[in-house]
Short mmCIF file of C-alpha atoms and ligand atoms in Angstrom, two decimals:
data_model
loop_
_atom_site.label_atom_id
_atom_site.label_comp_id
_atom_site.label_asym_id
_atom_site.label_seq_id
_atom_site.Cartn_x
_atom_site.Cartn_y
_atom_site.Cartn_z
CA MET A 1 -74.52 40.36 -77.87
CA SER A 2 -74.34 42.13 -74.48
CA THR A 3 -73.72 45.87 -74.54
CA TYR A 4 -72.67 47.48 -71.29
CA LYS A 5 -72.85 51.20 -70.55
CA VAL A 6 -69.74 52.68 -69.00
CA VAL A 7 -69.31 56.31 -67.99
CA ILE A 8 -65.85 57.82 -67.64
CA VAL A 9 -65.51 61.01 -65.60
CA GLY A 10 -62.65 63.19 -66.85
CA ALA A 11 -61.52 63.68 -70.45
CA GLY A 12 -57.78 63.58 -69.84
CA PRO A 13 -55.24 60.96 -70.91
CA ALA A 14 -56.31 58.40 -68.28
CA GLY A 15 -59.97 58.74 -69.31
CA TYR A 16 -59.27 58.31 -73.02
CA PHE A 17 -56.98 55.35 -72.42
CA ALA A 18 -59.69 53.72 -70.30
CA ALA A 19 -62.12 54.20 -73.21
CA GLN A 20 -59.57 52.75 -75.61
CA ALA A 21 -59.02 49.75 -73.35
CA LEU A 22 -62.78 49.08 -73.37
CA GLN A 23 -62.91 49.44 -77.15
CA ASN A 24 -60.02 46.99 -77.47
CA LEU A 25 -61.91 44.39 -75.44
CA GLU A 26 -64.98 44.43 -77.70
CA THR A 27 -65.91 41.15 -79.36
CA PRO A 28 -68.95 40.13 -81.41
CA GLU A 29 -70.54 39.03 -78.10
CA LEU A 30 -69.41 41.93 -75.90
CA GLY A 31 -69.86 45.65 -76.60
CA PHE A 32 -69.51 48.92 -74.69
CA SER A 33 -71.31 52.25 -75.02
CA ILE A 34 -68.99 54.80 -73.53
CA ASP A 35 -70.04 58.21 -72.21
CA MET A 36 -67.28 60.59 -71.14
CA ILE A 37 -68.11 63.48 -68.81
CA GLU A 38 -65.80 66.50 -68.54
CA ARG A 39 -66.38 69.60 -66.45
CA LEU A 40 -64.54 71.96 -68.82
CA PRO A 41 -65.93 72.91 -72.24
CA THR A 42 -62.83 71.26 -73.77
CA PRO A 43 -61.42 67.74 -73.47
CA TRP A 44 -57.80 66.40 -73.30
CA GLY A 45 -57.07 67.28 -69.64
CA LEU A 46 -53.38 67.79 -68.97
CA VAL A 47 -52.53 67.52 -72.65
CA ARG A 48 -54.30 70.84 -73.02
CA SER A 49 -53.78 72.46 -69.64
CA GLY A 50 -50.60 70.83 -68.30
CA VAL A 51 -48.08 70.05 -71.03
CA ALA A 52 -45.73 72.99 -71.57
CA PRO A 53 -46.57 74.94 -74.74
CA ASP A 54 -42.96 74.77 -75.95
CA HIS A 55 -43.25 70.95 -76.03
CA PRO A 56 -45.83 70.56 -78.81
CA LYS A 57 -44.76 67.04 -79.77
CA ILE A 58 -46.08 65.68 -76.47
CA LYS A 59 -49.50 67.09 -77.41
CA SER A 60 -49.69 65.01 -80.58
CA VAL A 61 -51.24 62.24 -78.45
CA SER A 62 -54.47 64.25 -78.81
CA LYS A 63 -54.80 62.64 -82.26
CA VAL A 64 -55.12 59.28 -80.50
CA PHE A 65 -57.78 60.76 -78.21
CA GLU A 66 -59.77 62.03 -81.18
CA LYS A 67 -59.61 58.62 -82.84
CA ILE A 68 -61.02 57.04 -79.68
CA ALA A 69 -63.69 59.73 -79.47
CA THR A 70 -64.88 59.34 -83.03
CA THR A 71 -65.42 55.62 -82.65
CA GLU A 72 -69.02 54.42 -82.72
CA LYS A 73 -70.73 54.19 -79.31
CA PHE A 74 -68.50 56.91 -77.75
CA ARG A 75 -70.17 60.16 -76.62
CA LEU A 76 -68.57 63.25 -75.10
CA PHE A 77 -70.43 65.30 -72.48
CA ALA A 78 -68.16 68.28 -71.86
CA ASN A 79 -69.29 71.25 -69.75
CA VAL A 80 -70.90 68.76 -67.33
CA GLU A 81 -69.60 68.62 -63.79
CA LEU A 82 -69.67 65.67 -61.45
CA GLY A 83 -70.94 66.97 -58.11
CA SER A 84 -73.03 69.88 -59.36
CA ASP A 85 -74.69 68.58 -62.56
CA VAL A 86 -74.72 64.88 -61.77
CA THR A 87 -73.78 62.90 -58.68
CA ILE A 88 -71.66 59.82 -58.35
CA THR A 89 -74.64 57.86 -56.95
CA GLN A 90 -76.78 58.77 -59.96
CA LEU A 91 -74.07 57.61 -62.34
CA GLN A 92 -73.58 54.38 -60.42
CA GLU A 93 -77.33 53.70 -60.66
CA LYS A 94 -77.52 54.35 -64.41
CA TYR A 95 -74.33 52.74 -65.67
CA ASP A 96 -72.90 49.25 -65.48
CA ALA A 97 -69.57 50.79 -64.46
CA VAL A 98 -68.27 54.26 -63.57
CA VAL A 99 -64.60 55.14 -64.08
CA ILE A 100 -63.15 58.15 -62.30
CA ALA A 101 -60.33 59.78 -64.27
CA THR A 102 -60.25 63.21 -62.70
CA GLY A 103 -56.49 63.45 -62.15
CA SER A 104 -54.61 65.37 -59.48
CA THR A 105 -55.04 69.08 -59.78
CA ILE A 106 -54.11 70.66 -56.47
CA GLY A 107 -50.47 71.64 -56.01
CA LYS A 108 -48.94 70.24 -52.80
CA THR A 109 -47.68 72.79 -50.33
CA LEU A 110 -44.41 72.93 -48.41
CA GLY A 111 -45.93 73.93 -45.09
CA ILE A 112 -43.15 76.41 -44.36
CA LEU A 113 -43.29 79.97 -43.07
CA GLY A 114 -44.07 82.61 -45.70
CA GLU A 115 -45.68 80.25 -48.20
CA ASP A 116 -48.86 82.39 -48.20
CA LEU A 117 -47.06 85.64 -49.07
CA PRO A 118 -48.01 87.39 -52.31
CA GLY A 119 -45.49 86.27 -54.90
CA SER A 120 -45.50 82.66 -53.62
CA LEU A 121 -47.48 80.50 -56.05
CA SER A 122 -48.08 76.86 -56.77
CA ALA A 123 -47.33 75.24 -60.12
CA GLY A 124 -50.88 73.91 -59.71
CA ASP A 125 -52.07 77.46 -60.47
CA PHE A 126 -49.23 78.79 -62.65
CA VAL A 127 -49.23 75.95 -65.21
CA PRO A 128 -52.98 76.06 -66.00
CA TRP A 129 -52.73 79.87 -66.11
CA TYR A 130 -50.22 79.89 -68.98
CA ASN A 131 -52.09 77.04 -70.67
CA GLY A 132 -55.43 78.89 -70.82
CA HIS A 133 -57.44 76.85 -68.30
CA PRO A 134 -60.62 78.93 -67.78
CA ASP A 135 -60.48 78.75 -63.97
CA PHE A 136 -57.08 80.48 -63.92
CA ALA A 137 -57.53 83.18 -66.56
CA ASN A 138 -57.60 85.98 -63.99
CA PHE A 139 -54.85 84.57 -61.82
CA SER A 140 -52.25 87.22 -60.99
CA VAL A 141 -48.64 86.23 -61.75
CA PRO A 142 -46.14 88.87 -60.63
CA LEU A 143 -43.20 88.69 -63.04
CA ASP A 144 -42.08 92.18 -62.05
CA CYS A 145 -38.91 91.07 -60.25
CA GLU A 146 -35.41 90.13 -61.38
CA THR A 147 -35.15 86.69 -59.72
CA ALA A 148 -37.59 83.77 -59.46
CA ILE A 149 -37.15 80.54 -57.53
CA VAL A 150 -38.82 77.27 -58.48
CA ILE A 151 -38.91 74.70 -55.69
CA GLY A 152 -38.87 71.04 -56.76
CA ALA A 153 -36.78 68.81 -59.01
CA GLY A 154 -39.37 67.10 -61.21
CA ASN A 155 -40.47 67.72 -64.78
CA VAL A 156 -43.09 70.23 -63.67
CA ALA A 157 -40.41 72.32 -61.92
CA MET A 158 -38.35 72.05 -65.11
CA ASP A 159 -41.31 73.19 -67.27
CA VAL A 160 -42.01 76.10 -64.93
CA GLY A 161 -38.35 77.12 -64.77
CA ARG A 162 -38.04 76.99 -68.55
CA MET A 163 -41.23 78.98 -69.12
CA LEU A 164 -39.92 81.70 -66.79
CA ALA A 165 -36.42 81.74 -68.27
CA LEU A 166 -37.30 81.56 -71.97
CA GLU A 167 -37.04 84.56 -74.22
CA PRO A 168 -40.83 85.12 -74.53
CA SER A 169 -40.72 85.56 -78.31
CA GLU A 170 -39.88 81.82 -78.40
CA LEU A 171 -43.45 81.32 -77.22
CA ASP A 172 -44.94 83.21 -80.18
CA PRO A 173 -45.29 80.09 -82.34
CA THR A 174 -46.85 78.07 -79.46
CA ASP A 175 -50.36 77.77 -78.03
CA THR A 176 -49.49 79.66 -74.81
CA ALA A 177 -52.66 81.50 -73.73
CA ASP A 178 -52.76 85.06 -75.08
CA HIS A 179 -53.17 86.57 -71.59
CA ALA A 180 -50.05 84.75 -70.33
CA LEU A 181 -47.96 85.57 -73.38
CA GLY A 182 -48.65 89.26 -72.77
CA VAL A 183 -47.45 88.93 -69.16
CA PHE A 184 -44.35 86.91 -70.16
CA LYS A 185 -43.43 89.63 -72.65
CA GLU A 186 -43.44 92.21 -69.85
CA SER A 187 -41.49 89.92 -67.51
CA LYS A 188 -38.53 91.45 -65.68
CA ILE A 189 -37.26 88.03 -64.62
CA ARG A 190 -33.74 87.35 -65.81
CA LYS A 191 -32.54 84.76 -63.27
CA VAL A 192 -34.43 81.58 -62.41
CA TYR A 193 -33.23 79.09 -59.80
CA VAL A 194 -34.68 75.59 -59.77
CA SER A 195 -33.92 74.07 -56.39
CA ALA A 196 -33.82 70.41 -55.33
CA ARG A 197 -33.77 69.38 -51.70
CA ARG A 198 -31.64 66.31 -52.46
CA GLY A 199 -28.58 65.67 -54.61
CA ALA A 200 -28.73 65.45 -58.41
CA GLU A 201 -28.69 61.63 -58.25
CA HIS A 202 -32.19 61.81 -56.72
CA ALA A 203 -33.67 64.40 -59.09
CA ALA A 204 -37.05 63.43 -60.57
CA PHE A 205 -36.36 65.12 -63.92
CA THR A 206 -36.33 62.73 -66.87
CA SER A 207 -33.35 62.66 -69.19
CA PRO A 208 -35.13 63.73 -72.45
CA GLU A 209 -36.15 66.95 -70.67
CA LEU A 210 -32.60 67.46 -69.34
CA ARG A 211 -31.11 66.85 -72.78
CA ASP A 212 -33.43 69.49 -74.27
CA LEU A 213 -32.23 72.22 -71.91
CA PRO A 214 -28.98 73.09 -73.74
CA LYS A 215 -31.10 73.70 -76.85
CA LEU A 216 -32.52 76.89 -75.31
CA GLU A 217 -31.35 79.58 -77.68
CA HIS A 218 -31.50 82.65 -75.47
CA THR A 219 -30.92 81.29 -71.97
CA ASN A 220 -27.79 80.28 -70.06
CA VAL A 221 -28.24 76.90 -68.35
CA ILE A 222 -26.10 76.41 -65.26
CA MET A 223 -25.40 73.35 -63.15
CA ASN A 224 -22.46 73.36 -60.81
CA LYS A 225 -19.85 70.82 -61.91
CA SER A 226 -18.91 69.83 -58.35
CA ASP A 227 -22.62 69.19 -57.53
CA ILE A 228 -22.86 66.75 -60.41
CA ALA A 229 -19.48 65.17 -59.71
CA GLY A 230 -20.56 64.62 -56.07
CA ALA A 231 -23.83 63.06 -57.27
CA ILE A 232 -21.96 60.72 -59.63
CA THR A 233 -19.74 59.59 -56.75
CA ARG A 234 -22.70 59.06 -54.44
CA ALA A 235 -24.59 57.13 -57.14
CA GLY A 236 -21.79 54.55 -57.12
CA SER A 237 -20.40 52.35 -59.86
CA ALA A 238 -23.69 50.75 -60.94
CA PRO A 239 -26.44 53.37 -60.80
CA GLU A 240 -29.92 52.55 -62.14
CA LYS A 241 -30.30 53.18 -65.87
CA ASP A 242 -32.51 56.28 -65.42
CA VAL A 243 -30.18 57.77 -62.82
CA LYS A 244 -27.16 57.22 -65.04
CA SER A 245 -28.92 58.71 -68.01
CA ASN A 246 -29.92 61.77 -65.93
CA LEU A 247 -26.42 62.21 -64.53
CA ASP A 248 -24.88 61.92 -68.02
CA ALA A 249 -27.22 64.67 -69.24
CA MET A 250 -26.47 66.82 -66.19
CA LEU A 251 -22.73 66.37 -66.63
CA LEU A 252 -23.04 67.72 -70.15
CA ILE A 253 -24.98 70.71 -68.85
CA SER A 254 -22.37 71.36 -66.15
CA ASP A 255 -19.75 71.53 -68.92
CA LEU A 256 -21.66 74.18 -70.89
CA GLU A 257 -20.03 77.52 -71.33
CA ASN A 258 -21.94 80.52 -70.05
CA LYS A 259 -23.11 82.03 -73.31
CA GLY A 260 -23.60 85.49 -71.84
CA HIS A 261 -27.35 85.63 -72.51
CA ALA A 262 -29.45 88.07 -70.51
CA ARG A 263 -31.52 85.18 -69.10
CA THR A 264 -30.26 82.34 -66.92
CA ILE A 265 -31.70 79.19 -65.40
CA GLU A 266 -29.54 77.72 -62.63
CA PHE A 267 -30.09 74.45 -60.77
CA LEU A 268 -29.38 74.18 -57.05
CA PHE A 269 -29.03 70.79 -55.36
CA GLN A 270 -29.15 69.85 -51.68
CA HIS A 271 -31.12 73.01 -50.95
CA THR A 272 -33.99 72.34 -48.53
CA PRO A 273 -36.35 75.31 -48.25
CA VAL A 274 -36.73 76.47 -44.65
CA SER A 275 -38.74 79.67 -45.04
CA ILE A 276 -40.05 82.10 -47.61
CA ASN A 277 -39.36 85.60 -46.33
CA GLY A 278 -40.84 89.03 -46.94
CA VAL A 279 -43.06 91.73 -45.46
CA ASN A 280 -45.76 92.48 -48.03
CA ARG A 281 -44.58 90.05 -50.67
CA VAL A 282 -41.85 87.49 -51.27
CA GLU A 283 -38.37 88.94 -50.80
CA SER A 284 -36.19 85.83 -50.39
CA VAL A 285 -36.04 82.10 -49.65
CA THR A 286 -33.91 80.64 -46.88
CA TYR A 287 -32.44 77.18 -47.45
CA SER A 288 -30.65 74.67 -45.35
CA THR A 289 -27.67 73.29 -47.32
CA PRO A 290 -24.69 71.06 -46.48
CA ASP A 291 -22.71 74.32 -46.07
CA GLY A 292 -25.20 75.86 -43.64
CA GLU A 293 -28.18 78.20 -44.08
CA ILE A 294 -28.27 80.52 -47.07
CA THR A 295 -30.84 83.11 -48.11
CA ILE A 296 -31.42 83.92 -51.78
CA PRO A 297 -33.20 87.17 -52.65
CA CYS A 298 -36.10 86.77 -55.11
CA GLY A 299 -39.52 88.28 -55.85
CA LEU A 300 -41.35 85.16 -57.00
CA VAL A 301 -41.44 81.59 -55.69
CA ILE A 302 -43.22 78.80 -57.51
CA THR A 303 -43.61 75.51 -55.70
CA ALA A 304 -43.65 72.44 -57.97
CA ILE A 305 -43.48 69.53 -55.56
CA GLY A 306 -46.28 67.30 -56.82
CA TYR A 307 -50.07 67.32 -56.80
CA GLN A 308 -52.99 65.81 -54.95
CA ALA A 309 -56.49 65.00 -56.13
CA ALA A 310 -59.37 67.37 -55.40
CA GLY A 311 -62.14 65.62 -53.45
CA ILE A 312 -65.46 64.66 -55.04
CA ASP A 313 -68.54 63.94 -52.88
CA GLY A 314 -69.32 60.25 -52.66
CA ILE A 315 -65.77 59.10 -53.39
CA PRO A 316 -63.39 58.05 -50.59
CA TYR A 317 -59.99 59.76 -50.59
CA GLU A 318 -56.78 59.02 -48.76
CA LYS A 319 -53.40 60.78 -49.01
CA GLY A 320 -54.42 62.86 -52.02
CA LYS A 321 -55.71 59.87 -54.04
CA VAL A 322 -58.99 58.03 -54.43
CA LEU A 323 -58.96 55.13 -51.98
CA ASN A 324 -58.83 52.05 -54.22
CA ASN A 325 -57.74 48.47 -54.52
CA GLU A 326 -55.79 48.29 -57.79
CA GLY A 327 -58.34 50.58 -59.41
CA HIS A 328 -61.51 49.22 -57.80
CA VAL A 329 -63.13 51.74 -55.44
CA LYS A 330 -66.42 50.09 -54.44
CA ASP A 331 -69.36 48.37 -56.15
CA ASN A 332 -69.30 49.38 -59.84
CA LEU A 333 -66.95 52.33 -59.26
CA TYR A 334 -63.36 52.33 -60.57
CA VAL A 335 -60.51 54.83 -60.78
CA VAL A 336 -57.64 55.28 -63.25
CA GLY A 337 -54.69 57.64 -63.76
CA TRP A 338 -53.34 60.14 -61.27
CA ALA A 339 -56.54 60.03 -59.18
CA LYS A 340 -55.75 56.33 -58.67
CA ARG A 341 -51.98 56.16 -58.26
CA GLY A 342 -50.93 59.75 -57.56
CA PRO A 343 -49.14 62.13 -59.90
CA SER A 344 -46.48 59.93 -61.42
CA GLY A 345 -45.35 58.80 -64.83
CA VAL A 346 -45.63 60.27 -68.29
CA ILE A 347 -48.81 60.41 -70.38
CA GLY A 348 -48.22 56.95 -71.85
CA THR A 349 -48.04 55.42 -68.35
CA ASN A 350 -51.81 55.87 -68.19
CA LYS A 351 -52.34 53.47 -71.05
CA SER A 352 -51.16 50.29 -69.34
CA ASP A 353 -52.56 51.53 -66.03
CA ALA A 354 -56.05 52.01 -67.52
CA ALA A 355 -55.91 48.70 -69.40
CA THR A 356 -55.28 46.79 -66.14
CA VAL A 357 -58.18 48.50 -64.35
CA VAL A 358 -60.53 48.00 -67.30
CA GLU A 359 -59.74 44.28 -67.42
CA LYS A 360 -60.76 44.05 -63.80
CA LEU A 361 -63.90 46.10 -64.47
CA VAL A 362 -64.95 43.85 -67.34
CA SER A 363 -64.32 40.70 -65.32
CA LYS A 364 -66.81 41.91 -62.71
CA LEU A 365 -69.64 42.90 -65.07
CA VAL A 366 -72.96 41.13 -64.53
CA THR A 367 -76.15 41.57 -66.58
CA PRO A 368 -76.46 44.93 -68.42
CA LYS A 369 -78.62 47.33 -66.38
CA ASN A 370 -80.40 49.20 -69.15
CA ALA A 371 -81.21 51.94 -66.62
CA GLY A 372 -80.81 55.00 -68.87
CA ASP A 373 -77.82 57.30 -69.02
CA VAL A 374 -76.51 60.79 -68.27
CA THR A 375 -78.93 62.44 -70.71
CA ASP A 376 -81.74 61.57 -68.24
CA LEU A 377 -79.93 63.55 -65.56
CA LEU A 378 -78.94 66.74 -67.32
CA ALA A 379 -82.37 68.43 -67.04
CA GLY A 380 -81.79 71.03 -69.72
CA LYS A 381 -78.13 71.65 -68.90
CA LYS A 382 -76.38 72.18 -72.23
CA HIS A 383 -73.36 70.05 -72.89
CA ILE A 384 -70.65 70.06 -75.53
CA ASP A 385 -70.75 66.84 -77.49
CA GLN A 386 -68.05 65.57 -79.84
CA SER A 387 -69.33 67.51 -82.85
CA ALA A 388 -69.63 70.75 -80.82
CA TRP A 389 -66.09 70.23 -79.56
CA GLU A 390 -64.90 69.62 -83.11
CA LYS A 391 -66.39 73.00 -84.05
CA LEU A 392 -64.55 74.71 -81.19
CA ASN A 393 -61.36 72.80 -81.99
CA ALA A 394 -61.54 73.81 -85.67
CA HIS A 395 -62.06 77.44 -84.63
CA GLU A 396 -58.99 77.40 -82.37
CA LEU A 397 -56.85 75.76 -85.07
CA ALA A 398 -58.01 78.25 -87.72
CA GLU A 399 -57.38 81.24 -85.42
CA GLY A 400 -53.92 79.85 -84.66
CA GLU A 401 -53.10 79.34 -88.31
CA LYS A 402 -53.78 83.01 -89.04
CA VAL A 403 -50.96 84.01 -86.67
CA GLY A 404 -48.53 81.13 -87.11
CA LYS A 405 -49.50 79.19 -83.99
CA PRO A 406 -50.67 75.57 -83.66
CA ARG A 407 -53.87 76.88 -82.05
CA ARG A 408 -55.23 79.94 -80.29
CA LYS A 409 -57.08 78.77 -77.22
CA VAL A 410 -60.50 80.09 -76.32
CA VAL A 411 -60.18 80.57 -72.59
CA GLU A 412 -63.50 81.97 -71.44
CA ARG A 413 -66.20 79.33 -70.81
CA VAL A 414 -69.15 81.34 -72.17
CA GLN A 415 -67.23 82.15 -75.34
CA ALA A 416 -66.17 78.52 -75.72
CA CYS A 417 -69.80 77.37 -75.44
CA GLU A 418 -70.93 80.01 -77.97
CA ILE A 419 -68.29 78.97 -80.50
CA ALA A 420 -69.13 75.32 -79.93
CA GLY A 421 -72.71 76.30 -80.79
CA ILE A 422 -74.47 75.38 -77.56
P1 LIG B 1 -42.39 64.67 -59.31
O1 LIG B 1 -41.77 64.12 -60.53
O2 LIG B 1 -42.91 63.72 -58.30
O3 LIG B 1 -41.33 65.65 -58.62
C1 LIG B 1 -41.63 66.30 -57.42
C2 LIG B 1 -40.38 66.96 -56.90
O4 LIG B 1 -40.74 67.72 -55.76
C3 LIG B 1 -39.29 65.98 -56.46
O5 LIG B 1 -38.07 66.47 -56.88
C4 LIG B 1 -39.39 66.02 -54.93
O6 LIG B 1 -38.18 65.83 -54.28
C5 LIG B 1 -39.82 67.46 -54.73
N1 LIG B 1 -40.44 67.65 -53.42
C6 LIG B 1 -41.49 66.98 -52.89
N2 LIG B 1 -41.77 67.45 -51.68
C7 LIG B 1 -40.87 68.43 -51.43
C8 LIG B 1 -40.63 69.30 -50.33
N3 LIG B 1 -41.41 69.25 -49.25
N4 LIG B 1 -39.60 70.18 -50.42
C9 LIG B 1 -38.84 70.25 -51.52
N5 LIG B 1 -39.00 69.44 -52.59
C10 LIG B 1 -40.01 68.56 -52.54
O7 LIG B 1 -43.65 65.61 -59.64
P2 LIG B 1 -43.94 66.65 -60.82
O8 LIG B 1 -42.75 67.39 -61.24
O9 LIG B 1 -45.13 67.40 -60.32
O10 LIG B 1 -44.38 65.72 -62.02
C11 LIG B 1 -45.50 64.85 -61.90
C12 LIG B 1 -45.41 63.78 -62.99
O11 LIG B 1 -45.65 64.37 -64.27
C13 LIG B 1 -44.05 63.14 -63.06
O12 LIG B 1 -44.19 61.77 -63.30
C14 LIG B 1 -43.41 63.84 -64.23
O13 LIG B 1 -42.38 63.10 -64.87
C15 LIG B 1 -44.60 64.04 -65.14
N6 LIG B 1 -44.35 65.13 -66.09
C16 LIG B 1 -43.76 64.78 -67.26
C17 LIG B 1 -43.43 65.78 -68.16
C18 LIG B 1 -42.76 65.40 -69.45
O14 LIG B 1 -42.66 64.23 -69.77
N7 LIG B 1 -42.25 66.34 -70.19
C19 LIG B 1 -43.71 67.12 -67.88
C20 LIG B 1 -44.30 67.42 -66.66
C21 LIG B 1 -44.62 66.42 -65.78
P3 LIG B 1 -37.87 64.48 -53.46
O15 LIG B 1 -37.53 63.48 -54.53
O16 LIG B 1 -36.74 64.87 -52.61
O17 LIG B 1 -39.13 64.13 -52.72
#
């Protein structure tokens, strides 16, 4: 029996699905020891720090991750950072294969005037802030204005718009970070615009998310009927299935009565942002529209127009992604997930994506190296292994249960390490 050592960098969906793909390829003759490195004290990547807290069902995939992680020959090394604690070259020397699964974390920018004003934020900062990512705990989110604008027409823009427009008590039974919940409860925002630069037929929302919108209990949801009718005409008689499904859902929304709630989310189409205006902070956004330029007053702008990968020394990048040939980077180095293909698809998309890359990886394996592993490199640096994480996880679940939440996240790194017992 040949056992190969594979290290996966990044404990998000793509990383776990890569581990699962390796486990699935095991035979009596072929085995894999899998080490997973994660820079945060907690695993699960975007399932913990990206998925909106009011969508708990999506997070149930974490059960799959835990099953993968509790399989023999899988080890978690959380609180270990590639770049500062270990280098890519060291990992390549020690392991038969290295799989990068570090995602895309940096919010893309518009490159328009006023984007740097206070009150102009990126979803790349706002989303991890409300989800309790330790790096964003002290991030300042000014919700002290009446109107917010979200720029973008994808599911992240939708999540951000919904989080801003929800009645905050709806977040009480969720795992929204305590610090963010406090700020949401003080929020003065009553009107949220979500703006798309193209027509509704091109929106990147997915239809399950659109169909959920009318279920908001304390928020008016507005789409202009003539915008949707125009989009249906432009989409023609045989639109693609996803487009049709989206337009059907949007048509239903455009038929909704205004329920007279204090909070409103309104969708704008064919609104291309031209400038963000203000003196000391955001005061308005100017758009180019088919009817000419319009300026909408607001105190907060959140840009949700996609992400790009943060660079890691020793790994080639191009256009916000790791430079790769269908997942192969160079030598024994591979990449999966958003770092490979850019920020697209839902969590499950990473499963087939990782399986394809792992097949390639396995086909190129030679003789096992037997050159040690990450434990030789850590030089006293304490890491959170699977059992330490399970301790922290159990603590968060128990603290949540006391107050009717699915979990209460420990945000601060030092505290997380203490509770994990390292
Ligand atoms: P996305 O789906 O790619 O949407 C990005 C949006 O930004 C598009 O509407 C795009 O419009 C717009 N945009 C790009 N550049 C722009 C610019 N310069 N000015 C104005 N608008 C601009 O990205 P995302 O929303 O970040 O989501 C990333 C992935 O995660 C997606 O696959 C998404 O479905 C997934 N996700 C899923 C869920 C869920 O299942 N519940 C939740 C969150 C995220 P154009 O089309 O005109 O370029």
